[in-house]
Amino acid sequence: MNPVEAAWEALEADLADYLRQKGLAPSCRAGCFACCHGLVTLSRLEGEALLPHLTEAQRARLLEEGPKRLALLGEGKDDPHFPSRFFRERRPCPFLEGGLCGVYPFRPLACRGLLTAGDPALCQPEAQAPRGHFLKAPWGMAHRRMEALWEEEGRRYGFVVIGELAGLLYLLLEGLPRGRAEVERLLEGLGVLGGRWGFQVVSPWRGQGGNPGG
Ligand code: SF4
């Protein structure tokens, strides 16, 4: 099993243990998909693990949606309100199919770690979920698994690329250059490098609980 699939499985086990111990039952259900309109980030390694599982129709939607997401990100990456604006516009994830995740077994850690035991109506963009609506510990568990994958990506490539789901998958599908300088040039040319919400190209992650160092 590759490290990404191992991380997906390990997080599921962590979450199941945590929820059992706390006696929590998430209200997240099949057919409940408000969070699939939000801004989802993933790393290159997760993207590379997801891509081979896409159907032709999903690849076609990605080819259509990826450039649009990159353009939106280019305009909004420095706007502190970009994620909430993006969420309110209700742009569905390109893998959302009839209210269900079309890549469910291969969905990113960020999707797995976003859980609530509260009223699903509060997940809607206009509800502006109150503090504590989304469970903090599951998100922390997902984040620690992300950090471990960033560390692995750093070992493998010498640098780490983190970005918006559809935009990054689109770039991977088109072929991301091998070297860091070329990747940065490409992202800079697209206007999506850096800023508050843009793509991050960072040095090998050391997994020490801080932020990735540039
Ligand atoms: S990958 Fe699946 S779970 Fe994640 S946002 Fe897209 S449709 Fe939703």
CSV table of C-alpha atoms and ligand atoms in Angstrom, one decimal:
chain,number,residue,atom,x,y,z
A,1,MET,CA,0.0,0.0,0.0
A,2,ASN,CA,1.4,3.4,-0.9
A,3,PRO,CA,1.8,6.0,1.9
A,4,VAL,CA,-1.2,8.0,0.9
A,5,GLU,CA,-3.6,5.1,0.9
A,6,ALA,CA,-2.0,4.1,4.3
A,7,ALA,CA,-2.7,7.6,5.6
A,8,TRP,CA,-6.3,7.5,4.4
A,9,GLU,CA,-6.9,4.2,6.1
A,10,ALA,CA,-5.1,5.2,9.3
A,11,LEU,CA,-7.1,8.4,9.5
A,12,GLU,CA,-10.4,6.4,9.1
A,13,ALA,CA,-9.2,4.1,12.0
A,14,ASP,CA,-8.2,7.1,14.2
A,15,LEU,CA,-11.6,8.7,13.6
A,16,ALA,CA,-13.6,5.6,14.3
A,17,ASP,CA,-11.7,5.1,17.6
A,18,TYR,CA,-12.1,8.7,18.6
A,19,LEU,CA,-15.8,8.9,17.8
A,20,ARG,CA,-16.4,5.6,19.7
A,21,GLN,CA,-14.5,6.7,22.7
A,22,LYS,CA,-16.3,10.0,22.9
A,23,GLY,CA,-19.7,8.5,22.1
A,24,LEU,CA,-20.1,10.9,19.1
A,25,ALA,CA,-22.2,10.1,16.1
A,26,PRO,CA,-21.4,12.5,13.2
A,27,SER,CA,-24.5,13.8,11.5
A,28,CYS,CA,-22.6,13.7,8.1
A,29,ARG,CA,-24.6,11.4,5.8
A,30,ALA,CA,-24.6,10.3,2.2
A,31,GLY,CA,-26.5,12.9,0.3
A,32,CYS,CA,-25.4,15.7,2.6
A,33,PHE,CA,-22.9,17.7,0.7
A,34,ALA,CA,-22.8,21.3,1.6
A,35,CYS,CA,-19.1,21.0,2.5
A,36,CYS,CA,-18.3,19.8,-1.0
A,37,HIS,CA,-18.8,23.4,-2.2
A,38,GLY,CA,-15.9,24.6,0.0
A,39,LEU,CA,-12.3,25.3,-0.8
A,40,VAL,CA,-10.4,22.0,-0.4
A,41,THR,CA,-6.6,21.8,-0.4
A,42,LEU,CA,-4.4,18.9,-1.0
A,43,SER,CA,-0.8,18.0,-1.6
A,44,ARG,CA,0.8,16.7,-4.7
A,45,LEU,CA,1.2,13.2,-3.2
A,46,GLU,CA,-2.5,13.0,-2.4
A,47,GLY,CA,-3.3,14.3,-5.9
A,48,GLU,CA,-1.1,11.7,-7.5
A,49,ALA,CA,-2.8,8.9,-5.5
A,50,LEU,CA,-6.2,10.1,-6.5
A,51,LEU,CA,-5.7,10.8,-10.2
A,52,PRO,CA,-5.4,7.1,-11.4
A,53,HIS,CA,-8.8,6.4,-10.0
A,54,LEU,CA,-10.7,9.0,-11.9
A,55,THR,CA,-13.2,7.9,-14.5
A,56,GLU,CA,-13.2,9.5,-18.0
A,57,ALA,CA,-16.1,11.7,-17.1
A,58,GLN,CA,-14.4,12.9,-13.9
A,59,ARG,CA,-11.2,13.7,-15.9
A,60,ALA,CA,-13.3,15.6,-18.4
A,61,ARG,CA,-14.9,17.6,-15.6
A,62,LEU,CA,-11.5,18.3,-14.1
A,63,LEU,CA,-10.2,19.5,-17.4
A,64,GLU,CA,-13.1,21.9,-17.6
A,65,GLU,CA,-13.2,23.0,-13.9
A,66,GLY,CA,-9.4,23.1,-13.2
A,67,PRO,CA,-8.6,26.3,-15.3
A,68,LYS,CA,-11.7,28.1,-13.8
A,69,ARG,CA,-10.5,27.4,-10.3
A,70,LEU,CA,-7.0,28.6,-11.1
A,71,ALA,CA,-8.5,31.8,-12.5
A,72,LEU,CA,-10.6,32.3,-9.4
A,73,LEU,CA,-7.7,31.6,-7.2
A,74,GLY,CA,-5.5,34.1,-9.2
A,75,GLU,CA,-8.1,36.8,-8.5
A,76,GLY,CA,-8.8,35.9,-4.9
A,77,LYS,CA,-5.7,34.4,-3.3
A,78,ASP,CA,-4.9,37.5,-1.3
A,79,ASP,CA,-8.5,38.3,-0.3
A,80,PRO,CA,-9.0,37.3,3.4
A,81,HIS,CA,-12.6,36.5,2.6
A,82,PHE,CA,-11.9,34.3,-0.4
A,83,PRO,CA,-12.9,30.9,1.1
A,84,SER,CA,-16.2,32.2,2.4
A,85,ARG,CA,-16.9,34.0,-0.9
A,86,PHE,CA,-16.0,30.8,-2.8
A,87,PHE,CA,-18.2,28.8,-0.5
A,88,ARG,CA,-21.2,31.1,-0.9
A,89,GLU,CA,-20.9,30.9,-4.7
A,90,ARG,CA,-21.6,27.2,-4.3
A,91,ARG,CA,-19.2,25.9,-6.9
A,92,PRO,CA,-19.6,22.1,-6.5
A,93,CYS,CA,-16.4,20.0,-6.3
A,94,PRO,CA,-16.0,18.4,-9.8
A,95,PHE,CA,-16.3,15.0,-8.2
A,96,LEU,CA,-19.7,15.6,-6.6
A,97,GLU,CA,-22.1,13.3,-8.4
A,98,GLY,CA,-25.8,13.4,-7.6
A,99,GLY,CA,-25.1,14.6,-4.1
A,100,LEU,CA,-22.5,11.9,-3.5
A,101,CYS,CA,-18.7,11.9,-3.6
A,102,GLY,CA,-17.7,10.2,-6.8
A,103,VAL,CA,-14.2,9.5,-5.5
A,104,TYR,CA,-15.3,8.5,-2.0
A,105,PRO,CA,-12.6,5.8,-1.3
A,106,PHE,CA,-9.9,8.1,-2.6
A,107,ARG,CA,-11.1,11.5,-1.2
A,108,PRO,CA,-8.5,13.7,0.4
A,109,LEU,CA,-7.6,13.8,4.1
A,110,ALA,CA,-9.2,17.3,4.2
A,111,CYS,CA,-12.6,15.9,3.2
A,112,ARG,CA,-12.3,13.0,5.7
A,113,GLY,CA,-11.4,15.2,8.6
A,114,LEU,CA,-14.3,17.7,8.3
A,115,LEU,CA,-17.0,16.2,10.5
A,116,THR,CA,-19.9,17.5,12.6
A,117,ALA,CA,-22.2,16.0,15.1
A,118,GLY,CA,-24.4,19.1,14.9
A,119,ASP,CA,-27.3,20.2,12.8
A,120,PRO,CA,-26.4,19.7,9.1
A,121,ALA,CA,-28.3,22.9,8.3
A,122,LEU,CA,-25.5,24.8,9.9
A,123,CYS,CA,-23.1,23.5,7.3
A,124,GLN,CA,-24.8,25.5,4.6
A,125,PRO,CA,-22.8,28.5,3.4
A,126,GLU,CA,-25.4,31.1,4.5
A,127,ALA,CA,-25.6,29.6,8.0
A,128,GLN,CA,-22.0,30.6,8.8
A,129,ALA,CA,-21.4,27.6,11.0
A,130,PRO,CA,-20.8,28.7,14.6
A,131,ARG,CA,-17.5,28.0,16.3
A,132,GLY,CA,-17.3,24.4,17.4
A,133,HIS,CA,-19.8,23.2,14.7
A,134,PHE,CA,-17.1,21.2,13.0
A,135,LEU,CA,-15.4,18.7,15.3
A,136,LYS,CA,-11.9,20.0,16.2
A,137,ALA,CA,-10.2,16.7,17.1
A,138,PRO,CA,-10.9,14.9,13.8
A,139,TRP,CA,-9.7,17.9,11.9
A,140,GLY,CA,-6.5,17.9,14.0
A,141,MET,CA,-6.1,14.2,13.3
A,142,ALA,CA,-6.4,14.8,9.5
A,143,HIS,CA,-4.0,17.6,9.7
A,144,ARG,CA,-1.3,15.5,11.4
A,145,ARG,CA,-1.7,12.9,8.6
A,146,MET,CA,-1.3,15.7,6.1
A,147,GLU,CA,1.9,16.8,7.7
A,148,ALA,CA,3.3,13.2,7.5
A,149,LEU,CA,2.5,13.2,3.8
A,150,TRP,CA,4.1,16.6,3.3
A,151,GLU,CA,7.2,15.1,4.9
A,152,GLU,CA,7.1,12.1,2.6
A,153,GLU,CA,6.6,14.4,-0.4
A,154,GLY,CA,9.6,16.5,0.6
A,155,ARG,CA,11.8,13.3,0.8
A,156,ARG,CA,10.6,12.2,-2.6
A,157,TYR,CA,10.7,15.5,-4.6
A,158,GLY,CA,12.8,17.8,-2.5
A,159,PHE,CA,9.9,20.3,-2.1
A,160,VAL,CA,6.2,20.2,-1.3
A,161,VAL,CA,3.3,21.5,-3.4
A,162,ILE,CA,0.0,22.3,-1.7
A,163,GLY,CA,-2.9,23.8,-3.5
A,164,GLU,CA,-6.6,23.9,-4.2
A,165,LEU,CA,-8.0,20.5,-5.1
A,166,ALA,CA,-9.3,20.9,-8.7
A,167,GLY,CA,-6.6,23.4,-9.7
A,168,LEU,CA,-3.8,21.1,-8.4
A,169,LEU,CA,-5.3,17.9,-9.9
A,170,TYR,CA,-5.7,19.7,-13.2
A,171,LEU,CA,-2.0,20.8,-13.2
A,172,LEU,CA,-0.9,17.2,-12.3
A,173,LEU,CA,-3.0,15.9,-15.1
A,174,GLU,CA,-1.4,18.3,-17.5
A,175,GLY,CA,2.0,17.4,-16.1
A,176,LEU,CA,3.7,19.4,-13.3
A,177,PRO,CA,7.4,20.1,-14.1
A,178,ARG,CA,10.0,18.1,-12.1
A,179,GLY,CA,12.0,21.0,-10.6
A,180,ARG,CA,11.0,23.4,-7.9
A,181,ALA,CA,12.0,26.5,-9.9
A,182,GLU,CA,9.9,25.4,-12.9
A,183,VAL,CA,6.9,24.6,-10.7
A,184,GLU,CA,7.2,28.0,-9.1
A,185,ARG,CA,7.5,29.7,-12.5
A,186,LEU,CA,4.4,27.9,-13.7
A,187,LEU,CA,2.4,28.8,-10.7
A,188,GLU,CA,3.6,32.4,-10.7
A,189,GLY,CA,2.7,32.7,-14.4
A,190,LEU,CA,-0.8,31.5,-13.6
A,191,GLY,CA,-1.0,34.0,-10.7
A,192,VAL,CA,-1.7,31.4,-8.1
A,193,LEU,CA,1.6,31.2,-6.2
A,194,GLY,CA,1.6,32.4,-2.6
A,195,GLY,CA,-0.7,34.8,-0.9
A,196,ARG,CA,-3.1,33.9,1.7
A,197,TRP,CA,-4.9,31.2,-0.2
A,198,GLY,CA,-2.7,30.5,-3.2
A,199,PHE,CA,-0.5,27.5,-3.9
A,200,GLN,CA,2.4,26.9,-1.6
A,201,VAL,CA,5.7,25.5,-2.7
A,202,VAL,CA,7.7,24.8,0.4
A,203,SER,CA,10.9,23.2,1.6
A,204,PRO,CA,10.9,19.6,2.9
A,205,TRP,CA,8.5,19.4,5.8
A,206,ARG,CA,10.0,18.3,9.1
A,207,GLY,CA,6.7,17.5,10.9
A,208,GLN,CA,7.4,19.5,13.9
A,209,GLY,CA,3.9,21.0,14.3
A,210,GLY,CA,4.7,24.4,12.9
A,211,ASN,CA,4.1,25.8,9.4
A,212,PRO,CA,5.9,24.6,6.4
A,213,GLY,CA,9.1,26.6,6.0
A,214,GLY,CA,9.6,28.4,2.6
B,1,SF4,S1,-13.5,15.0,-3.1
B,1,SF4,FE1,-15.6,14.1,-2.6
B,1,SF4,S2,-15.8,14.6,-0.4
B,1,SF4,FE2,-14.2,15.9,-1.1
B,1,SF4,S3,-15.2,17.9,-1.8
B,1,SF4,FE3,-15.1,16.5,-3.6
B,1,SF4,S4,-17.0,15.5,-3.6
B,1,SF4,FE4,-16.8,16.3,-1.6
